[in-house]
XYZ file of C-alpha atoms in Angstrom:
578
model
C 0.000 0.000 0.000
C 1.287 3.457 -0.923
C 2.083 5.784 1.982
C 0.167 8.988 1.235
C 1.484 10.982 4.197
C 4.223 12.708 2.205
C 1.783 13.566 -0.598
C -0.752 14.909 1.903
C 1.908 17.081 3.525
C 3.030 18.414 0.145
C -0.291 18.859 -1.647
C -2.738 19.189 1.212
C -5.386 16.677 2.195
C -8.145 18.305 0.128
C -6.156 18.349 -3.122
C -4.906 14.815 -2.544
C -8.457 13.541 -2.166
C -9.420 15.318 -5.377
C -6.498 13.672 -7.167
C -7.494 10.260 -5.841
C -11.148 10.651 -6.829
C -10.686 12.150 -10.316
C -11.098 9.704 -13.187
C -8.338 10.196 -15.746
C -7.808 8.716 -19.194
C -4.376 8.028 -20.615
C -4.125 7.411 -24.377
C -0.926 5.584 -25.285
C 1.280 3.356 -23.132
C 4.542 3.601 -25.066
C 7.619 5.712 -24.360
C 5.876 8.640 -22.658
C 2.971 6.490 -21.483
C 5.097 4.135 -19.373
C 6.692 7.062 -17.554
C 3.352 8.815 -17.202
C 1.487 5.848 -15.736
C 4.231 5.342 -13.159
C 4.078 9.054 -12.274
C 0.295 9.059 -11.984
C 0.112 6.187 -9.504
C 3.047 7.623 -7.538
C 1.295 11.021 -7.376
C -1.836 9.483 -5.894
C -4.104 9.137 -8.944
C -6.233 6.115 -8.184
C -8.803 5.937 -11.013
C -7.004 5.509 -14.323
C -7.965 4.034 -17.668
C -5.430 3.543 -20.456
C -5.859 2.716 -24.130
C -3.304 1.296 -26.555
C -3.758 -1.076 -29.483
C -0.070 -2.003 -29.821
C 1.825 -5.067 -28.653
C 5.244 -5.043 -27.008
C 8.210 -5.461 -29.332
C 11.780 -6.203 -28.335
C 12.796 -2.787 -29.712
C 10.645 -1.120 -27.005
C 12.584 -2.541 -24.079
C 15.417 0.000 -24.033
C 13.139 2.889 -23.010
C 9.671 1.587 -22.065
C 10.742 0.408 -18.651
C 7.432 -1.146 -17.548
C 8.098 -3.947 -20.044
C 10.511 -6.875 -19.889
C 11.683 -9.456 -22.406
C 9.121 -11.965 -21.152
C 6.361 -9.496 -22.101
C 7.222 -9.353 -25.821
C 4.108 -9.980 -27.896
C 1.628 -9.046 -25.156
C -0.616 -5.926 -25.277
C 1.168 -2.833 -23.978
C -1.815 -1.531 -22.024
C -2.294 -4.771 -20.075
C 1.368 -5.165 -19.128
C 1.642 -1.466 -18.230
C -1.302 -1.896 -15.860
C 0.249 -4.951 -14.204
C 3.594 -3.208 -13.743
C 2.090 0.048 -12.439
C 0.049 -1.795 -9.823
C 3.317 -2.920 -8.258
C 4.014 0.748 -7.490
C 0.560 1.294 -5.993
C -1.663 -1.768 -5.524
C -4.476 0.517 -4.301
C -4.920 2.113 -7.727
C -7.863 1.153 -9.902
C -6.366 0.833 -13.391
C -8.455 -0.354 -16.341
C -6.532 -1.326 -19.485
C -8.060 -1.366 -22.967
C -6.288 -3.047 -25.873
C -7.908 -1.297 -28.819
C -7.824 1.650 -31.177
C -8.791 5.111 -29.979
C -10.872 5.325 -33.170
C -13.157 2.498 -32.001
C -16.766 3.609 -31.561
C -16.770 2.536 -27.898
C -14.300 5.350 -27.154
C -16.613 8.134 -28.316
C -17.952 11.294 -26.717
C -19.983 9.466 -24.060
C -16.845 7.648 -22.952
C -14.661 10.782 -22.896
C -17.234 12.805 -20.967
C -16.860 10.433 -18.003
C -13.304 11.638 -17.281
C -12.049 14.704 -15.472
C -8.714 14.791 -17.330
C -7.266 13.224 -20.473
C -3.547 12.671 -21.105
C -2.251 12.230 -24.646
C 0.898 10.097 -24.926
C 0.606 9.351 -28.640
C 3.105 9.410 -31.487
C 0.926 9.875 -34.581
C -1.023 12.856 -35.893
C -4.386 11.237 -36.788
C -4.891 9.831 -33.292
C -3.806 13.075 -31.610
C -6.232 15.056 -33.755
C -9.017 12.624 -32.913
C -8.436 12.866 -29.157
C -8.201 16.657 -29.436
C -11.641 16.835 -31.056
C -13.267 14.456 -28.595
C -11.936 16.490 -25.664
C -13.185 19.724 -27.230
C -16.629 18.263 -27.882
C -16.937 17.035 -24.279
C -15.205 20.069 -22.718
C -12.658 17.779 -21.061
C -9.213 19.276 -20.308
C -6.478 17.616 -22.357
C -2.793 17.499 -21.453
C -0.950 17.037 -24.731
C 2.646 15.861 -25.075
C 5.173 14.890 -27.683
C 8.876 14.114 -27.933
C 11.343 13.760 -30.789
C 14.820 12.757 -29.735
C 16.093 15.370 -27.283
C 13.179 17.716 -28.015
C 9.822 17.678 -26.293
C 6.718 19.707 -25.572
C 3.887 19.601 -23.049
C 0.842 21.859 -23.087
C -2.703 22.106 -21.752
C -5.739 22.312 -24.035
C -9.000 23.746 -22.681
C -11.989 24.543 -24.852
C -12.339 28.276 -25.673
C -9.479 29.130 -23.286
C -6.346 27.851 -25.038
C -5.304 26.888 -28.517
C -6.146 23.320 -29.438
C -3.844 20.754 -31.017
C -4.949 21.820 -34.503
C -4.762 25.588 -34.060
C -1.300 25.525 -35.622
C -0.536 23.617 -38.855
C 1.440 20.411 -38.511
C 4.134 19.340 -41.005
C 2.995 16.780 -43.559
C 5.002 13.594 -44.181
C 7.677 13.862 -46.850
C 6.938 12.192 -50.185
C 9.209 11.649 -53.180
C 8.457 11.609 -56.913
C 8.461 8.131 -58.416
C 10.736 9.225 -61.263
C 13.345 10.487 -58.817
C 13.246 7.273 -56.805
C 13.523 4.963 -59.800
C 15.783 6.825 -62.195
C 17.720 9.752 -60.697
C 18.234 9.296 -56.942
C 20.450 11.893 -55.296
C 20.218 11.178 -51.552
C 20.418 8.120 -49.260
C 16.699 8.367 -48.466
C 15.894 7.957 -52.175
C 17.806 4.660 -52.160
C 16.042 3.510 -48.985
C 12.596 4.238 -50.435
C 13.526 2.388 -53.643
C 14.815 -0.601 -51.643
C 11.584 -0.796 -49.622
C 9.611 -0.690 -52.861
C 11.699 -3.532 -54.313
C 11.165 -5.586 -51.148
C 7.400 -5.178 -51.554
C 7.658 -5.924 -55.278
C 9.554 -9.184 -54.771
C 7.971 -10.498 -51.573
C 4.794 -8.463 -51.065
C 1.662 -7.399 -52.908
C 3.051 -4.389 -54.791
C 3.325 -4.497 -58.566
C 4.035 -1.797 -61.140
C 0.339 -1.242 -61.736
C -0.003 -0.209 -58.097
C 2.538 2.606 -58.423
C 1.835 5.982 -59.986
C 4.488 6.615 -62.627
C 3.549 10.213 -63.315
C 6.277 11.576 -61.079
C 3.824 13.373 -58.840
C 4.701 14.119 -55.257
C 6.784 16.712 -53.513
C 10.541 16.873 -53.448
C 12.950 19.745 -53.164
C 14.510 20.528 -56.498
C 11.872 18.631 -58.463
C 12.517 17.079 -61.846
C 13.565 18.396 -65.225
C 11.454 19.212 -68.252
C 9.143 17.083 -70.378
C 12.040 15.582 -72.367
C 13.621 14.246 -69.180
C 10.312 12.957 -67.876
C 9.622 11.027 -71.081
C 13.119 9.536 -70.931
C 12.586 8.485 -67.328
C 9.306 6.771 -68.112
C 10.863 5.015 -71.105
C 13.749 3.782 -68.987
C 11.378 2.427 -66.357
C 9.204 0.696 -68.949
C 12.037 -0.992 -70.853
C 13.226 -3.178 -67.987
C 9.963 -3.616 -66.113
C 9.380 -7.080 -64.693
C 6.544 -8.417 -62.586
C 6.881 -9.561 -59.012
C 6.470 -13.178 -60.123
C 9.353 -12.808 -62.588
C 11.578 -11.338 -59.887
C 10.717 -14.114 -57.436
C 11.723 -16.705 -60.037
C 15.291 -15.334 -60.059
C 18.027 -16.550 -57.757
C 20.233 -14.036 -55.941
C 22.861 -13.552 -58.710
C 20.161 -13.129 -61.371
C 18.193 -10.610 -59.298
C 21.407 -8.749 -58.463
C 22.379 -8.427 -62.131
C 18.858 -7.360 -63.091
C 18.770 -4.561 -60.496
C 22.325 -3.252 -60.681
C 23.423 -4.144 -64.189
C 20.472 -4.455 -66.565
C 18.408 -1.608 -65.094
C 21.419 0.712 -64.769
C 22.416 -0.009 -68.380
C 18.912 0.945 -69.488
C 19.190 4.250 -67.628
C 22.615 4.978 -69.115
C 21.118 4.629 -72.594
C 18.929 7.687 -71.900
C 21.517 10.392 -72.606
C 19.146 13.235 -71.780
C 19.111 12.188 -68.126
C 22.843 12.719 -67.715
C 23.361 16.111 -69.340
C 23.675 17.766 -65.938
C 24.030 14.705 -63.682
C 26.792 12.224 -62.968
C 25.865 9.002 -64.794
C 25.481 5.862 -62.653
C 27.893 2.934 -62.663
C 27.029 -0.687 -63.371
C 27.804 -3.251 -60.669
C 27.633 -6.896 -61.713
C 27.367 -9.903 -59.430
C 30.729 -11.220 -60.628
C 32.457 -7.909 -59.896
C 30.816 -7.493 -56.491
C 31.675 -10.985 -55.274
C 35.067 -11.381 -56.881
C 34.596 -14.820 -58.401
C 30.811 -14.735 -58.466
C 30.584 -17.487 -55.853
C 27.014 -17.490 -54.533
C 27.659 -19.985 -51.741
C 30.524 -17.919 -50.343
C 28.138 -14.979 -49.926
C 25.315 -16.667 -48.086
C 26.962 -16.338 -44.669
C 26.678 -12.537 -44.896
C 29.257 -9.868 -44.045
C 31.594 -10.233 -41.100
C 30.759 -8.528 -37.822
C 34.416 -7.897 -36.992
C 35.608 -4.369 -36.311
C 32.942 -2.868 -34.035
C 29.157 -2.941 -33.921
C 27.866 -4.569 -37.078
C 24.767 -2.365 -37.257
C 26.887 0.803 -37.357
C 29.380 -0.393 -39.942
C 29.111 0.853 -43.531
C 29.448 -2.150 -45.826
C 31.749 -2.382 -48.794
C 30.284 -3.450 -52.133
C 31.381 -7.043 -51.474
C 29.860 -7.029 -47.980
C 26.615 -5.541 -49.296
C 26.471 -8.297 -51.916
C 27.012 -10.900 -49.192
C 24.229 -9.395 -47.065
C 21.962 -9.296 -50.126
C 22.502 -12.994 -50.887
C 22.105 -14.132 -47.276
C 18.954 -12.111 -46.584
C 17.476 -13.025 -49.986
C 17.884 -16.728 -49.211
C 16.217 -16.295 -45.810
C 13.297 -14.295 -47.232
C 12.758 -16.788 -50.062
C 12.455 -19.530 -47.437
C 9.966 -17.442 -45.424
C 7.952 -16.722 -48.560
C 7.801 -20.421 -49.462
C 6.696 -21.341 -45.937
C 3.951 -18.706 -45.788
C 1.242 -20.965 -47.237
C -1.558 -19.963 -49.581
C -0.992 -16.206 -49.171
C 2.796 -15.974 -49.204
C 3.024 -12.189 -48.880
C 5.678 -10.710 -46.629
C 5.385 -7.248 -45.089
C 8.358 -5.020 -44.438
C 9.224 -4.886 -40.751
C 12.108 -2.669 -39.658
C 12.616 -4.906 -36.614
C 12.894 -8.116 -38.654
C 16.594 -8.771 -39.235
C 16.258 -10.361 -42.689
C 13.933 -7.604 -43.952
C 16.206 -4.844 -42.732
C 19.406 -6.418 -44.061
C 17.821 -6.990 -47.479
C 16.685 -3.359 -47.690
C 20.015 -2.038 -46.392
C 21.962 -4.119 -48.911
C 19.769 -2.999 -51.821
C 19.942 0.644 -50.749
C 23.730 0.614 -50.351
C 24.321 -1.068 -53.691
C 21.965 1.420 -55.324
C 23.839 4.249 -53.603
C 27.170 2.927 -54.917
C 25.766 2.894 -58.450
C 24.752 6.567 -58.208
C 27.807 7.832 -56.268
C 25.717 8.458 -53.140
C 27.184 7.940 -49.679
C 26.088 4.517 -48.367
C 24.441 4.110 -44.960
C 25.037 1.799 -42.038
C 22.311 -0.662 -41.134
C 21.563 1.478 -38.066
C 21.053 4.641 -40.150
C 19.140 2.756 -42.839
C 16.742 1.434 -40.209
C 16.089 4.954 -38.941
C 15.237 6.137 -42.462
C 13.290 3.036 -43.500
C 11.109 3.161 -40.404
C 10.808 6.967 -40.367
C 12.334 6.713 -36.924
C 13.220 9.664 -34.737
C 15.458 8.187 -32.034
C 13.551 7.958 -28.759
C 15.399 9.241 -25.698
C 14.196 7.799 -22.395
C 15.148 10.887 -20.381
C 13.170 13.182 -22.703
C 10.111 10.983 -22.236
C 10.615 11.046 -18.468
C 10.821 14.851 -18.375
C 7.685 15.194 -20.517
C 5.736 12.749 -18.340
C 6.741 14.622 -15.194
C 5.611 17.937 -16.675
C 2.251 16.402 -17.585
C 1.558 15.503 -13.961
C 2.600 19.008 -12.849
C 0.055 20.541 -15.242
C -2.610 18.066 -14.100
C -2.147 19.113 -10.473
C -2.543 22.783 -11.473
C -5.855 22.012 -13.155
C -7.166 20.017 -10.204
C -6.365 22.779 -7.732
C -8.261 25.138 -10.052
C -5.199 27.159 -11.021
C -5.611 26.922 -14.788
C -4.157 30.405 -15.214
C -0.834 28.991 -13.972
C -0.684 26.316 -16.685
C 2.274 26.564 -19.025
C 3.450 25.257 -22.372
C 6.855 23.693 -21.730
C 9.592 23.053 -24.276
C 12.400 20.551 -23.712
C 15.518 21.670 -25.579
C 18.515 19.739 -26.889
C 20.830 22.689 -26.293
C 20.535 25.407 -23.628
C 19.150 28.780 -24.599
C 21.573 31.663 -24.937
C 21.743 34.506 -22.483
C 22.284 34.958 -18.781
C 19.822 32.215 -17.873
C 20.748 29.289 -20.082
C 18.012 26.655 -19.835
C 17.273 23.244 -21.243
C 13.642 23.605 -20.160
C 11.628 26.650 -21.169
C 8.024 27.441 -20.293
C 5.617 30.164 -21.312
C 1.915 30.996 -21.185
C -0.436 28.699 -23.056
C -1.423 30.391 -26.322
C -5.039 31.503 -26.836
C -7.218 29.886 -29.526
C -6.387 30.656 -33.125
C -9.502 32.396 -34.522
C -8.800 30.757 -37.893
C -8.793 27.218 -36.461
C -11.632 25.291 -38.084
C -11.723 22.763 -35.237
C -12.095 24.844 -32.086
C -13.110 28.276 -33.410
C -14.119 28.631 -37.037
C -17.404 26.990 -37.967
C -17.650 28.421 -41.478
C -14.932 27.508 -43.983
C -14.843 29.111 -47.428
C -13.568 26.488 -49.868
C -12.496 27.176 -53.446
C -12.924 24.144 -55.692
C -13.895 23.313 -59.268
C -17.470 22.132 -58.715
C -17.985 21.146 -62.360
C -14.934 18.908 -62.761
C -14.406 17.530 -59.237
C -16.172 14.330 -58.130
C -17.773 13.955 -54.727
C -15.272 11.162 -53.979
C -12.415 13.698 -54.039
C -14.322 16.047 -51.743
C -14.920 13.206 -49.270
C -11.498 11.538 -49.395
C -9.047 14.380 -50.052
C -10.828 17.341 -48.464
C -12.870 15.937 -45.577
C -10.918 12.818 -44.616
C -7.514 13.957 -45.833
C -7.180 17.679 -45.113
C -9.734 17.985 -42.301
C -9.054 14.526 -40.768
C -12.723 13.577 -40.366
C -13.486 9.923 -39.698
C -17.117 9.424 -40.756
C -18.327 12.587 -42.522
C -21.961 13.152 -43.441
C -22.866 15.890 -45.933
C -26.059 17.918 -46.254
C -26.990 20.722 -48.639
C -30.096 22.467 -47.390
C -32.419 19.713 -46.199
C -31.020 17.105 -48.602
C -28.570 14.456 -47.435
C -25.864 14.235 -50.098
C -23.637 11.616 -48.507
C -23.313 9.565 -45.338
C -20.498 7.311 -44.188
C -20.230 4.655 -41.554
C -21.998 1.395 -40.894
C -25.237 0.985 -42.836
C -24.530 3.844 -45.265
C -23.106 1.739 -48.108
C -26.027 2.627 -50.390
C -24.705 6.206 -50.530
C -21.519 5.120 -52.313
C -23.185 5.489 -55.712
C -23.042 9.248 -55.128
C -19.244 9.319 -55.037
C -18.512 9.299 -58.808
C -20.868 12.249 -59.425
C -19.493 15.736 -59.950
C -20.087 18.201 -57.120
C -22.541 20.335 -59.088
C -24.622 17.209 -59.755
C -25.184 16.774 -56.007
C -26.055 20.449 -55.403
C -22.578 21.471 -54.232
C -22.324 24.553 -56.424
C -21.012 28.101 -56.208
C -22.162 29.895 -53.008
C -23.732 26.706 -51.623
C -23.631 26.206 -47.852
C -22.595 22.597 -47.255
C -23.093 21.235 -43.730
C -20.613 18.535 -42.708
C -20.970 16.495 -39.524
C -18.772 13.794 -38.045
C -20.826 12.121 -35.333
C -17.880 9.971 -34.270
C -15.895 13.097 -33.338
C -18.963 15.218 -32.541
C -17.598 17.785 -34.981
C -19.729 20.031 -37.196
C -19.028 22.973 -39.481
C -20.210 24.520 -42.734
C -18.409 24.949 -46.040
C -19.201 27.995 -48.140
C -18.354 26.899 -51.674
C -16.568 29.192 -54.126
C -16.484 27.674 -57.616
C -13.096 28.195 -59.255
C -12.781 26.827 -62.809
C -9.035 27.468 -62.681
C -8.454 24.658 -60.196
C -7.518 21.776 -62.473
C -9.062 18.431 -61.520
C -5.904 16.634 -62.647
C -3.618 18.455 -60.226
C -2.694 17.100 -56.831
C -3.629 18.880 -53.625
C -0.307 20.700 -53.257
C -0.755 22.211 -56.719
C -4.055 23.732 -55.651
C -6.844 21.342 -56.514
C -8.695 23.076 -53.694
C -7.911 26.059 -51.486
C -9.096 27.209 -48.081
C -9.941 30.881 -48.570
C -11.265 31.803 -45.143
C -12.376 30.408 -41.807
C -14.913 32.269 -39.661
C -16.365 31.847 -36.199
C -20.150 31.565 -36.187
C -20.650 34.809 -34.231
C -18.346 36.805 -36.488
C -20.007 35.267 -39.537
C -23.438 36.406 -38.322
C -22.128 39.904 -37.599
C -20.587 40.176 -41.070
C -23.788 38.933 -42.707
C -25.914 41.387 -40.713
C -23.595 44.266 -41.592
C -23.789 43.327 -45.256
C -27.587 43.127 -45.175
C -27.818 46.513 -43.440
C -25.558 48.071 -46.038
C -27.607 46.642 -48.897
C -30.878 47.776 -47.290
C -29.674 51.366 -46.748
C -30.889 53.685 -49.557
C -28.281 55.490 -51.600
C -27.608 58.949 -50.235
C -27.753 61.989 -52.468
C -24.322 63.464 -53.120
C -23.730 66.662 -51.192
C -23.313 69.948 -53.041
C -19.982 71.640 -52.615
């Protein structure tokens, strides 16, 4: 049993009882979550529920200290509960192994808690929790870490900015043509290697990949002549996944690093301003071309193997060894022998690292160690246990402020990698929580003016790219006037025949007021449509297939409308005589 005397002396008996009686929800039991759950039970919180859908992996053990090797494969939330109860057996901890997007964790569920803690590492889930807390007026303590950097803040409806008041960076994407024909950075080689893994052992085929070169990348591609040459080069040596699986290691090696490179070299226009790639054959890479000598893989001598940059010969050895292992796994997989890339699976990671390094050697790009390749392949930002611990401690500090009704003392805290300059150098900086952004469509603006080509844009794009993509809605329903245009969710499949229709065919036209509701998130706002024929339906979102022109709060919208009506109703005044 936990001795509460020290807590009572520090916090006061009244506040301690409030802490013990308040029901709190913790979303995420990973790096921050493990530290947070330990802190909560140690601080006297006695009614805790936690949600996490993930299972424990061996790669979690270096920083998620509530887990041990024997727990690998078990649900994180359940093991975290068991471990935390050892700190305070009196605590009532309920663990849920499930997704925060499940219908059971809706507004009714969230409204039963006095505080919510976010310990998540992905944007969609954090947005979802943010909206549920706003809709139920439940204070949210939001956190995030990235390496040595971290942030903790408090979100309260109408009092502070919400998680979506400030734009979040979008994931980096790379044009297909750059990846396949003119790579210039290690990440390009990693992305190509992951694609080849999926092509050989997974469900990806060329028909599943967009070859138009769309996507975002600094520097972009050349003109139309280059683009045509790239597409020709890709088409000339294209082989199906089945054809690639039929090859042994030397044949696949020569196809990827000899035949394909030779095809690219034949396209002179690609190399007018670039260094042409170099062919690497299996015989050259392995010396005598001895396949059996390669299947043991590269030597681990000379330091940590994962941090060693392989030579061409060592990369070829790793390629052959991992290829043999993956072929065996594929053959043993049964009727659906599809393998998925897993950064924590040794054979997968070595295969991708070998392919990426050999590709890099062909294009005179610096090769990467297996450690660095894993970070890029898994989009990994190294997790630092101490950063997570600091963030979790700050979350409990902010929670105590809220429970003692001192919300005005809440702070947004920033954990820094390097100390700030000046007389008071600090690794931890705190400032007032920012007020709501009046342009935020989630917590403030309820009217959004949207420019879109209503004649040439299908409803499917509006639903998938605008509502689900840009606005992160889960189950949007659309009404124009009193007519229901579209509904999503269980039992609404009969509305799917609306999706191919153009917007103007479903009454979404210029100046239309389109009401959108997501009952799962209890989120509702109105689009004011501005038809713009200049927005090309063939362009991607970043090129301006739609644009957000304005976001207005309901009160300000009414005031503007009333002012406009008054101005229109006022008779024209006679000009005064000078």
